[in-house]
Amino acid sequence: MNESKMLEVYLNASELLQAAAVWLASDGRILGVNTLFSKELGYSQEELKGRSIFQINPHINLMEWKKIWKSLEVTGSSDIESDHITADGKLYPIKMTAVLVDIGEEKVCVGIVKNLLELTRYKDMLELVTSMTKIGSYELDLVADELITTEEFYRVLGISRSTLPVTRDNFRQLIKQYLPEEDLDNLDRITDHSIREGIPAQADFTIVSKTKGTKHLRLYIYPLAKEGVTYKIYGAIQDITQEKEIAQPLELTKYLIDNASEMIYWVKEDGRVRYSNQAFCTRMGYTEEEITHLHIEDLVPDVREIGWSNVFALLKESKSLVLERNKKCKDGSLFPAQVLANFVEFQGDAFICKYVRDLSEIRKAEAELRQAFDEISALKARLELENSYLQSEIEVEYNFNNIITTSESYKAVLQQVHKVANTDATVLITGETGTGKELLARAIHNNSNRSKRQMIKVNCAALPENLIESELFGHEKGAFTGAIQRKAGRFELAHRSTIFLDEIGEMPLELQTKLLRVLQEGEFERVGGSETLHCDVRVIAATNRNLEQMVQEGKFRQDLFYRISVFPIHNIPLRERKEDIALLIRHFVKKFSIKTGKNIEKIPRRVFEILEAYSFPGNIRELENIIERSVILSHQDVLNFDAIPFKAKEKLNFEGNGNGHFKSLEEIQREHILNALKKTQGRVSGPSGAARLLGLNDKTLFSKMAKLGIHE
């Protein structure tokens, strides 16, 4: 067979190849190509036949081809990376494996050509993806001791590529300056173990650079082994700095919850335990795995009776509850616990998060104290309650340290106080607002045989109707929403002492019956309780209302009225004891001079004249506020007094409204309150409010406004 026939056979055979093939002569002529080769260049096979390699490869000329041919004659084959030009002038990268073959007496070069264009695209895409994800790839040939990396590998590390040959040892020396010795040794240990055992591994380490700061990195190692010997490892390096910064607070939070001394666990909507910390597992006697297979009924026996679905629905509605329940341990034992249960929704799931406080030691201590020191405990509880009451009383600002008077009319009132003080008779003090009814009540108590104990005060007008009964008689734990523990009432606190019921005319009718029972029989029950309690209490009541008229109108019980008015005392208004006004003015000037740090020694005569002519609908409280304001306005040693407002008030009060109508006390009070609100720009409470200006308690003024039809 001649040479051309043999070449034709080879060309036909090359059609079966899955790669482009070209046949070249020693002078560079193209002797033939297969279909794949012609398609890649965009020519027909006939068009390429007879052309030269120089026409489709811009980088090779005749001299270069001669060198390649000579090399092929020595080695027999060679890999050539270059570019080809298509019929429409486009350049694309190729890799040609060239082999010399003998065809008869001639030698022919057979080139198997691989189009690198798609491979380059994939490489560029890989570089882009690895750059975006901050992942650098590498391959370490253990036989050749050669390290091959992507560009992103060094960018992730944040270091410059070494100019030395890239071997494992050289790379180790390169990063040694950025890594603590301990981290470097750990990296070597993990890598060596992966190579030795032939198993994948990963290692986290930290690189510290003076210019680029701290970076947290993760190295992935995948070994390749043959016949049990690892000859190559490949893998990636990833920047996990951002991941660490996000995860660190979460890891710290989980660590704190896992290791908290408080017992914590979560329950799913179906009642299964979702999570429990170590403290709860230890106390309950379960492992973490065991406890997550349990139902809430296994841990809290009471839930079985109530029904978990009911408990869950209640918590879902209220969001948070404090409960006391017995917890059941793995060994069957029970212990009392206080549980703060919170309803939580997270990523579409609902949980009940529970914080548990073991009450075993507390309950044990309580039992021992009750058994050994029952009487002492009762006295201690009483002292604590009295102390709590005293602390609240300290906050109240009283008008007088003692009673100041030269009035014969008022001395008659004090004589009544003196006569009734040393008895246990119930006293009813009547009189206008601000006349000092509470001061008389304290005088009665302080001069009685009950004076060693604190007098207990209740302002019936200042308490909401739904709380008066609880305040007077106390309540049991759970008696109503918010009653989280037992509370003693004011009558219980006033045992062997005096209780002062201020503004008794404001007490609801339904509560008057219970008060009557206490006054007649000395017994009552706490709200929500069944135990009958007994008390020895002296009652002093006070009101600025006409109780007899209220009895006729059906607003006050007649039997209660007779029971509290055993010894009535009427406290006269300031306008009926005008001889005391000058004395009180001097007293208040001295009091507020000390309070404000001023030295006011002179009081103009016109101050006495104007104020002694004023009717004082607000009585002593109003006088006190007038003097306090005057002291504040004073800059020298003379009292600065503005008389105009008081002259205008007096004219309005006594001349009526201009049509001959003489105003009632209720009308005067209403107008006086409205004027005060106007002066304070509608503010009722606070240091600059109308209540302070009128010398009234905030709640008392609110009550009066409601009765007189005055709205804020």
XYZ file of C-alpha atoms in Angstrom:
712
model
C 0.000 0.000 0.000
C 1.471 3.393 -1.016
C 1.780 6.438 1.261
C -1.335 8.307 0.019
C -3.475 5.209 0.460
C -2.217 4.707 4.022
C -2.881 8.393 4.812
C -6.438 8.018 3.532
C -6.971 5.020 5.834
C -5.707 7.020 8.830
C -7.943 9.999 7.920
C -11.006 7.758 7.721
C -10.125 6.231 11.078
C -9.774 9.696 12.655
C -13.459 10.341 11.921
C -14.202 7.892 14.704
C -12.337 10.057 17.227
C -14.272 12.328 19.616
C -11.609 15.018 19.084
C -10.426 17.265 16.267
C -7.470 15.806 14.284
C -5.078 17.296 11.713
C -2.327 15.652 9.615
C 0.746 17.820 8.889
C 3.813 17.458 6.684
C 7.362 18.438 7.662
C 7.021 21.709 5.736
C 3.835 22.659 7.581
C 1.350 21.687 4.878
C -2.031 20.330 5.978
C -2.336 16.833 4.513
C -5.836 16.264 5.874
C -8.285 16.918 8.737
C -11.288 15.139 10.221
C -14.782 16.627 10.291
C -14.550 17.950 13.872
C -11.385 19.924 13.066
C -12.929 21.532 9.969
C -16.129 22.443 11.850
C -14.209 24.195 14.626
C -12.371 26.363 12.069
C -15.467 26.931 9.871
C -13.891 25.491 6.688
C -14.680 22.425 4.636
C -12.205 19.539 4.703
C -11.289 20.188 1.090
C -10.622 23.900 1.777
C -8.134 23.071 4.526
C -6.331 20.368 2.544
C -3.311 21.940 0.861
C -3.202 24.930 3.226
C -0.422 25.311 5.821
C -0.436 25.380 9.627
C 0.855 28.955 9.359
C -2.472 30.084 7.814
C -4.577 28.889 10.779
C -2.076 29.558 13.595
C -0.781 33.142 13.810
C 1.965 32.245 16.313
C 3.821 29.638 14.173
C 5.996 30.381 11.163
C 8.205 28.048 9.139
C 11.205 28.475 11.408
C 9.109 27.744 14.539
C 7.603 24.696 12.822
C 11.073 23.362 11.965
C 11.998 23.570 15.660
C 8.841 21.732 16.650
C 9.495 19.037 13.996
C 13.057 18.549 15.170
C 11.833 18.179 18.781
C 9.267 15.616 17.631
C 11.984 13.608 15.919
C 13.787 13.388 19.268
C 10.870 12.897 21.670
C 8.243 11.402 19.397
C 5.461 13.587 20.871
C 4.860 17.046 22.329
C 2.055 19.241 23.764
C 1.651 22.615 22.103
C -0.571 25.402 23.528
C -1.377 28.110 21.010
C -4.314 29.736 19.145
C -6.225 28.981 15.922
C -8.005 31.429 13.610
C -11.476 30.527 12.318
C -12.718 31.247 8.803
C -14.430 34.432 10.087
C -11.221 35.651 11.747
C -11.957 34.769 15.390
C -9.139 33.569 17.621
C -9.616 30.729 20.115
C -7.127 28.911 22.408
C -6.117 25.304 21.692
C -3.920 22.566 23.067
C -2.483 20.164 20.457
C -0.859 16.867 21.260
C 1.555 16.279 18.316
C 2.851 12.753 17.492
C 5.186 11.667 14.653
C 4.042 8.568 12.752
C 5.659 6.714 9.867
C 3.671 6.366 6.650
C 5.844 4.312 4.380
C 9.155 6.051 4.115
C 7.762 9.432 5.137
C 7.066 10.849 8.597
C 3.790 12.657 9.232
C 2.718 14.702 12.299
C -0.690 13.786 13.682
C -2.177 16.568 15.874
C -5.045 15.870 18.276
C -6.474 19.340 19.018
C -8.488 20.342 22.129
C -10.488 23.589 22.061
C -9.643 25.435 25.312
C -12.233 28.180 24.849
C -14.958 26.503 26.967
C -12.359 25.398 29.521
C -11.181 29.033 29.852
C -14.745 30.185 30.324
C -15.274 27.637 33.086
C -12.013 28.708 34.698
C -13.022 32.407 34.590
C -16.424 31.560 36.048
C -14.759 29.501 38.766
C -12.427 32.385 39.596
C -15.426 34.744 39.780
C -17.444 32.410 41.996
C -14.536 31.679 44.318
C -13.830 35.412 44.563
C -17.446 36.144 45.455
C -17.625 33.374 48.058
C -14.114 34.114 49.325
C -12.953 30.543 48.660
C -9.504 29.772 47.284
C -8.627 26.347 45.820
C -5.358 24.437 45.988
C -3.737 21.150 45.003
C -0.648 19.713 46.698
C 1.272 16.999 44.868
C 2.992 15.078 47.666
C 5.206 13.136 45.242
C 6.513 16.187 43.376
C 6.152 18.423 46.455
C 4.404 21.017 44.289
C 1.599 23.348 45.458
C -0.812 24.688 42.803
C -3.309 27.379 43.830
C -5.881 29.764 42.397
C -5.344 33.517 42.669
C -8.167 33.698 45.223
C -6.181 31.356 47.494
C -3.690 34.115 48.320
C -6.356 36.843 48.365
C -8.276 34.879 51.002
C -5.090 34.521 53.032
C -4.428 38.233 52.609
C -0.744 37.638 51.810
C 1.426 38.043 48.730
C 2.434 35.043 46.613
C 5.987 33.851 47.357
C 8.699 34.271 44.708
C 10.258 30.976 45.858
C 9.213 27.641 44.305
C 5.811 26.824 45.793
C 6.429 23.751 47.928
C 4.662 22.754 51.135
C 7.636 23.763 53.279
C 8.080 27.132 51.539
C 4.376 27.862 51.940
C 4.618 26.960 55.633
C 7.480 29.417 56.068
C 5.446 32.084 54.218
C 2.421 31.954 56.532
C 4.451 31.336 59.699
C 4.901 35.079 60.189
C 1.092 35.553 60.333
C 0.124 32.551 62.470
C 0.702 31.889 66.176
C 2.990 28.880 66.674
C 0.166 26.940 68.342
C -2.179 27.411 65.341
C 0.565 26.432 62.893
C 1.350 23.243 64.811
C -2.361 22.389 64.973
C -2.679 22.934 61.190
C 0.295 20.604 60.571
C -1.156 17.963 62.918
C -4.580 17.926 61.212
C -3.034 17.887 57.712
C -0.606 15.060 58.577
C -3.430 13.004 60.116
C -5.572 13.461 56.982
C -2.652 12.392 54.742
C -1.769 9.416 56.954
C -5.335 8.108 57.352
C -6.576 9.126 53.920
C -9.685 10.828 55.315
C -11.042 14.361 54.647
C -10.546 16.992 57.350
C -10.967 20.669 58.045
C -9.184 23.106 60.351
C -10.036 26.617 61.536
C -7.241 29.082 62.207
C -6.658 32.823 62.520
C -4.215 35.023 60.611
C -3.179 38.340 62.138
C -1.801 40.993 59.811
C -0.616 44.453 60.868
C -2.144 46.003 57.753
C -5.275 43.889 57.218
C -6.184 43.000 60.775
C -7.485 39.646 61.938
C -8.981 37.072 59.545
C -10.677 33.827 60.523
C -10.076 31.069 57.952
C -11.176 27.464 57.383
C -9.018 24.944 55.487
C -10.660 21.954 53.764
C -8.458 18.894 53.067
C -9.389 16.048 50.671
C -6.704 13.340 50.228
C -6.270 11.162 47.116
C -4.776 7.731 47.791
C -3.620 4.808 45.681
C -3.110 1.408 47.201
C -3.448 2.942 50.667
C -0.850 5.677 50.091
C -1.892 9.334 49.785
C -0.108 10.896 46.837
C -2.033 14.147 46.487
C -4.328 16.387 48.505
C -6.648 19.022 47.153
C -9.124 21.346 48.804
C -10.029 24.932 49.509
C -9.508 27.758 51.960
C -12.487 29.928 53.002
C -12.721 33.311 54.726
C -15.185 32.809 57.622
C -14.518 36.127 59.381
C -18.022 37.511 58.738
C -19.585 34.179 59.661
C -17.630 34.199 62.934
C -18.697 37.769 63.740
C -22.349 36.820 63.223
C -22.080 33.479 64.986
C -20.064 34.641 68.007
C -22.932 36.481 69.813
C -25.247 33.553 69.037
C -22.696 31.037 70.332
C -22.174 33.144 73.460
C -25.944 33.358 74.033
C -26.334 29.590 73.611
C -23.378 28.952 75.918
C -24.855 31.236 78.589
C -28.274 29.532 78.348
C -26.772 26.030 78.289
C -24.631 26.729 81.344
C -26.914 29.095 83.271
C -27.505 28.239 86.920
C -31.223 28.926 86.360
C -33.254 26.032 84.987
C -34.588 26.722 81.479
C -36.587 24.596 79.066
C -38.849 25.081 76.024
C -42.026 23.225 75.146
C -43.565 22.950 71.671
C -47.249 23.431 70.913
C -47.762 19.648 70.895
C -46.400 19.459 74.462
C -43.038 17.902 73.548
C -39.872 19.278 75.141
C -37.891 21.130 72.472
C -34.847 22.133 74.543
C -33.555 22.090 78.110
C -30.350 23.470 79.579
C -27.898 21.514 81.698
C -29.206 22.829 85.028
C -32.741 21.583 84.287
C -31.520 18.176 83.031
C -29.373 17.701 86.133
C -32.178 18.623 88.544
C -34.699 16.408 86.766
C -32.260 13.482 86.489
C -32.432 13.113 82.681
C -29.839 13.388 79.943
C -30.348 16.058 77.283
C -31.315 13.376 74.752
C -33.777 11.672 77.110
C -35.592 14.849 78.077
C -36.291 15.880 74.456
C -38.367 12.690 74.024
C -40.669 13.603 76.930
C -44.061 15.302 77.029
C -44.770 18.185 79.415
C -47.176 15.885 81.299
C -44.191 13.639 82.167
C -42.537 16.588 83.927
C -45.575 18.418 85.367
C -48.280 15.970 86.575
C -50.808 18.805 87.181
C -50.945 19.506 83.433
C -52.610 16.124 82.803
C -55.633 17.230 84.856
C -55.850 20.714 83.354
C -55.006 19.715 79.777
C -51.941 20.991 77.933
C -54.067 22.527 75.155
C -55.868 24.669 77.770
C -52.582 25.757 79.363
C -51.085 26.597 75.953
C -54.162 28.607 74.926
C -54.041 30.572 78.215
C -50.344 31.382 77.764
C -50.883 32.332 74.125
C -53.497 34.849 75.244
C -51.696 36.254 78.301
C -48.162 35.997 76.796
C -46.581 35.563 80.259
C -47.576 33.923 83.559
C -45.924 33.163 86.895
C -47.029 29.784 88.246
C -46.181 27.429 91.073
C -46.174 23.774 90.077
C -44.693 20.489 91.278
C -42.022 19.061 88.953
C -41.651 15.284 88.607
C -38.079 13.935 88.368
C -36.938 10.773 86.563
C -36.920 8.828 89.856
C -40.548 9.794 90.495
C -39.844 12.348 93.234
C -41.583 15.733 93.185
C -40.294 19.181 94.059
C -42.131 22.534 94.234
C -41.103 25.124 91.653
C -41.934 28.656 90.668
C -42.209 28.901 86.874
C -42.105 32.019 84.714
C -43.724 30.889 81.438
C -43.478 33.048 78.302
C -45.230 32.493 74.963
C -42.790 32.890 72.030
C -43.293 32.643 68.251
C -40.226 32.049 66.065
C -40.082 31.273 62.327
C -43.675 30.045 62.233
C -43.416 27.811 65.330
C -44.871 28.525 68.765
C -43.046 27.691 72.011
C -43.506 28.136 75.719
C -40.191 29.198 77.244
C -40.021 28.352 80.951
C -37.675 29.623 83.639
C -37.820 27.359 86.691
C -36.889 28.196 90.273
C -36.600 25.277 92.696
C -38.544 26.120 95.846
C -37.572 22.969 97.759
C -35.121 24.640 100.106
C -37.418 27.619 100.576
C -40.381 25.380 101.399
C -38.235 23.305 103.753
C -36.980 26.406 105.543
C -40.510 27.767 105.784
C -41.779 24.526 107.303
C -38.971 24.451 109.866
C -39.569 28.077 110.806
C -43.326 27.534 111.137
C -42.775 24.495 113.335
C -40.101 25.962 115.590
C -40.959 29.670 115.694
C -44.639 29.976 114.799
C -45.343 32.875 117.127
C -42.098 34.675 116.259
C -42.852 34.318 112.536
C -46.305 35.833 113.017
C -44.860 38.786 114.942
C -42.142 39.235 112.348
C -44.690 39.254 109.531
C -46.729 41.840 111.428
C -43.691 44.054 111.993
C -42.789 43.824 108.306
C -46.324 44.800 107.299
C -46.345 47.705 109.763
C -42.941 48.793 108.536
C -44.191 48.685 104.938
C -47.163 50.816 105.946
C -44.930 53.260 107.830
C -42.687 53.601 104.795
C -45.690 54.580 102.697
C -46.847 57.005 105.389
C -43.427 58.700 105.420
C -44.125 59.821 101.858
C -47.227 61.732 102.978
C -46.654 65.390 103.848
C -48.647 66.344 106.944
C -49.800 69.880 107.462
C -48.970 70.252 111.170
C -46.636 68.846 113.729
C -49.119 70.044 116.403
C -52.380 71.960 116.606
C -52.024 75.759 116.648
C -54.951 77.788 117.963
C -56.039 80.612 120.261
C -59.665 80.394 119.124
C -62.214 79.708 121.858
C -64.462 78.075 119.251
C -61.715 75.671 118.230
C -60.735 75.004 121.847
C -64.259 73.671 122.316
C -63.563 71.183 119.512
C -60.301 70.171 121.190
C -62.102 69.632 124.473
C -64.296 67.073 122.701
C -61.137 65.401 121.386
C -59.699 65.241 124.900
C -62.886 63.741 126.348
C -63.254 60.957 123.766
C -59.569 60.143 123.221
C -59.117 57.727 126.118
C -62.226 55.686 125.270
C -62.816 53.127 122.505
C -65.876 54.956 121.183
C -66.287 55.284 117.410
C -65.817 58.910 116.339
C -67.247 60.685 113.277
C -65.420 63.903 112.341
C -67.306 66.177 109.966
C -66.282 69.433 108.361
C -65.260 71.107 105.146
C -62.242 70.104 103.099
C -58.945 71.411 104.431
C -60.098 71.988 108.034
C -57.715 69.391 109.450
C -60.003 66.415 110.139
C -57.075 63.996 109.913
C -55.150 66.120 112.403
C -57.990 65.722 114.905
C -58.065 61.969 114.256
C -54.340 61.746 115.022
C -54.830 63.818 118.167
C -57.520 61.354 119.340
C -55.250 58.376 118.608
C -52.117 59.916 120.162
C -53.978 60.637 123.393
C -55.535 57.148 123.587
C -54.259 53.934 125.169
C -53.642 52.650 121.623
C -51.010 55.297 120.828
C -48.085 52.838 121.038
C -49.182 51.396 117.686
C -49.323 53.202 114.355
C -52.672 54.656 113.335
C -53.725 53.150 109.996
C -55.263 55.526 107.436
C -57.578 54.685 104.520
C -58.767 57.337 102.048
C -62.014 55.832 100.746
C -62.255 58.405 97.944
C -58.752 57.684 96.617
C -59.263 53.943 96.033
C -61.091 52.375 93.061
C -64.311 50.597 94.065
C -62.928 47.189 93.069
C -59.921 47.605 95.402
C -61.468 49.128 98.550
C -62.567 45.757 99.943
C -59.126 44.245 99.318
C -57.426 47.246 100.982
C -59.692 47.108 104.040
C -59.896 43.367 104.598
C -56.936 41.950 102.621
C -56.997 39.133 100.079
C -55.822 35.581 99.624
C -53.394 34.494 96.937
C -55.255 33.973 93.647
C -58.394 35.805 94.827
C -58.344 37.886 91.632
C -56.061 38.671 88.714
C -52.790 40.075 90.039
C -53.196 38.597 93.543
C -49.931 36.657 93.423
C -49.591 36.404 97.194
C -51.598 36.833 100.368
C -51.940 40.420 101.561
C -53.127 41.654 104.958
C -55.801 44.351 104.950
C -55.825 47.644 106.834
C -58.138 46.279 109.576
C -55.703 43.413 110.152
C -52.823 45.903 110.395
C -54.839 48.081 112.786
C -55.346 45.272 115.310
C -55.110 46.830 118.812
C -54.716 50.236 117.190
C -56.864 52.840 115.393
C -58.081 52.939 111.798
C -58.962 56.289 110.247
C -61.546 56.045 107.447
C -61.259 59.353 105.612
C -64.012 60.365 103.154
C -66.251 57.523 104.402
C -69.151 59.017 102.482
C -67.513 57.736 99.271
C -67.643 54.085 100.369
C -69.808 51.871 98.062
C -73.087 50.627 99.563
C -72.236 46.934 99.142
C -69.066 47.420 101.203
C -70.868 49.318 103.972
C -72.527 46.040 105.094
C -69.146 44.371 105.621
C -67.853 47.426 107.470
C -70.903 47.344 109.744
C -70.151 43.711 110.611
C -66.569 44.599 111.596
C -67.786 47.464 113.773
C -70.456 45.344 115.486
C -68.750 41.941 115.768
C -65.061 42.666 115.193
C -64.690 39.948 112.539
C -64.201 39.708 108.759
C -62.836 37.473 105.985
C -60.137 38.279 103.476
C -61.242 38.556 99.826
C -61.153 35.053 98.365
C -60.798 33.450 101.818
C -63.086 31.476 104.105
C -61.250 31.914 107.409
C -62.952 34.349 109.809
C -60.452 36.792 111.313
C -60.981 38.797 114.505
C -59.660 42.243 115.232
C -59.682 44.780 118.052
C -59.824 48.110 116.226
C -60.994 51.571 117.140
C -62.652 53.358 114.195
C -62.458 57.089 113.503
C -64.331 58.208 110.386
C -64.333 61.556 108.621
C -66.333 63.154 105.840
C -67.147 66.498 104.271
C -70.491 65.141 103.034
C -73.899 65.431 104.729
C -74.373 61.791 105.719
C -77.880 62.329 107.088
C -78.993 63.656 103.709
C -77.252 60.721 101.995
C -79.169 58.326 104.283
C -82.447 59.953 103.184
C -81.375 59.647 99.524
C -80.492 55.944 100.002
C -76.789 56.520 99.325
C -75.591 55.625 102.825
C -76.803 52.917 105.215
C -78.721 54.273 108.170
C -77.509 51.560 110.558
C -73.892 52.263 109.617
C -74.445 56.002 110.123
C -75.701 55.420 113.669
C -72.823 52.998 114.325
C -70.047 55.433 113.299
C -71.579 58.575 114.808
C -71.398 57.414 118.434
C -69.333 60.517 119.173
C -69.618 63.144 116.412
C -67.146 66.042 116.265
C -67.677 68.915 113.864
C -64.428 70.567 112.815
C -65.139 74.239 112.248
C -63.918 76.053 109.082
C -61.151 78.643 109.209
C -63.583 81.534 108.643
C -65.162 80.664 112.034
C -61.823 80.902 113.843
C -60.436 84.096 112.298
C -58.422 84.843 115.441
C -56.156 81.924 114.421
C -55.374 83.306 110.934
C -52.588 85.662 112.108
C -51.061 82.884 114.208
C -51.184 80.449 111.276
C -49.716 83.032 108.884
C -46.663 83.479 111.145
C -46.358 79.687 111.537
C -46.409 79.051 107.785
C -44.046 81.946 106.987
C -41.513 80.462 109.427
C -42.028 76.928 108.094
C -41.527 77.834 104.416
C -38.709 80.291 105.119
C -36.733 77.409 106.606
C -37.759 75.118 103.731
C -36.670 77.595 101.026
C -33.584 78.850 102.862
C -34.873 82.422 103.180
C -34.973 84.778 106.167
C -38.369 86.526 106.071
C -38.838 88.551 109.271
C -41.433 91.166 108.232
C -45.056 90.562 107.269
C -46.931 93.659 106.002
C -50.082 94.573 107.969
C -52.191 94.467 104.801
C -51.451 90.703 104.529
C -53.267 90.120 107.823
C -56.081 92.479 106.865
C -56.722 90.913 103.465
C -56.490 87.304 104.626
C -58.588 87.844 107.756
C -61.318 89.272 105.512
C -61.101 86.302 103.085
C -63.615 83.428 103.443
C -61.118 80.589 102.708
C -63.296 77.972 100.964
C -60.171 75.753 100.961
C -59.617 76.422 104.692
C -56.195 75.849 106.278
C -54.772 74.041 103.207
C -55.572 77.044 101.054
C -53.959 79.413 103.574
C -50.849 77.246 103.677
C -50.552 77.280 99.871
C -51.060 81.063 99.741
C -48.221 81.621 102.214
C -45.940 79.108 100.488
C -46.449 80.924 97.163
C -45.767 84.287 98.813
C -42.540 83.010 100.412
C -41.363 81.671 97.047
C -42.030 85.090 95.431
C -40.203 86.967 98.212
C -36.621 88.089 97.541
C -35.776 90.052 100.681
C -36.780 89.850 104.358
C -40.298 91.204 103.657
C -43.096 88.853 102.605
C -44.132 89.554 99.005
C -47.921 89.204 98.844
C -50.251 89.587 95.826
C -53.663 90.657 97.150
C -55.572 91.085 93.878
C -56.605 87.412 93.342
C -58.009 87.162 96.879
C -60.012 90.422 96.635
C -61.517 89.198 93.362
C -62.397 85.823 94.874
C -63.962 87.413 97.938
C -66.087 89.710 95.796
C -67.250 86.789 93.677
C -68.033 84.607 96.693
C -70.064 87.148 98.666
C -71.694 89.276 95.964
C -73.030 86.357 93.969
C -73.432 86.419 90.173
C -74.957 89.842 89.707
C -78.648 88.864 89.547
C -79.304 88.721 93.276
C -78.646 85.008 93.600
C -76.551 84.098 96.650
C -74.270 81.220 95.667
C -74.366 77.848 97.431
C -71.227 76.315 98.930
C -71.212 73.722 96.128
C -71.326 76.491 93.481
C -68.517 78.367 95.186
C -66.405 75.175 95.368
C -67.037 74.411 91.695
C -66.049 77.916 90.566
C -63.052 77.909 92.881
C -61.796 74.612 91.401
C -62.407 75.881 87.841
C -60.406 79.048 88.609
C -57.578 76.921 89.998
C -57.605 74.712 86.869
C -57.551 77.815 84.680
C -54.566 79.176 86.609
C -52.694 75.857 86.214
C -53.705 75.555 82.545
C -55.795 72.445 83.227
C -53.092 70.555 85.176
C -54.619 68.727 88.160
C -51.720 66.887 89.810
C -48.013 67.522 90.287
C -46.048 70.378 91.908
C -47.663 72.972 89.621
C -51.142 71.400 89.591
C -54.494 72.663 90.889
C -54.495 70.138 93.746
C -51.305 71.656 95.161
C -52.696 75.181 94.711
C -55.896 74.278 96.577
C -54.090 72.343 99.304
C -55.812 69.063 98.369
C -54.652 65.519 97.760
C -54.600 64.737 94.004
C -57.102 61.885 94.330
C -59.418 63.962 96.565
C -59.513 66.723 93.937
C -60.275 64.186 91.183
C -63.146 62.858 93.316
C -64.551 66.363 93.951
C -64.303 67.215 90.256
C -66.298 64.105 89.378
C -69.030 65.007 91.910
C -69.236 68.597 90.712
C -69.343 67.612 87.043
C -65.948 69.093 86.213
C -64.074 67.268 83.447
C -60.376 67.580 82.630
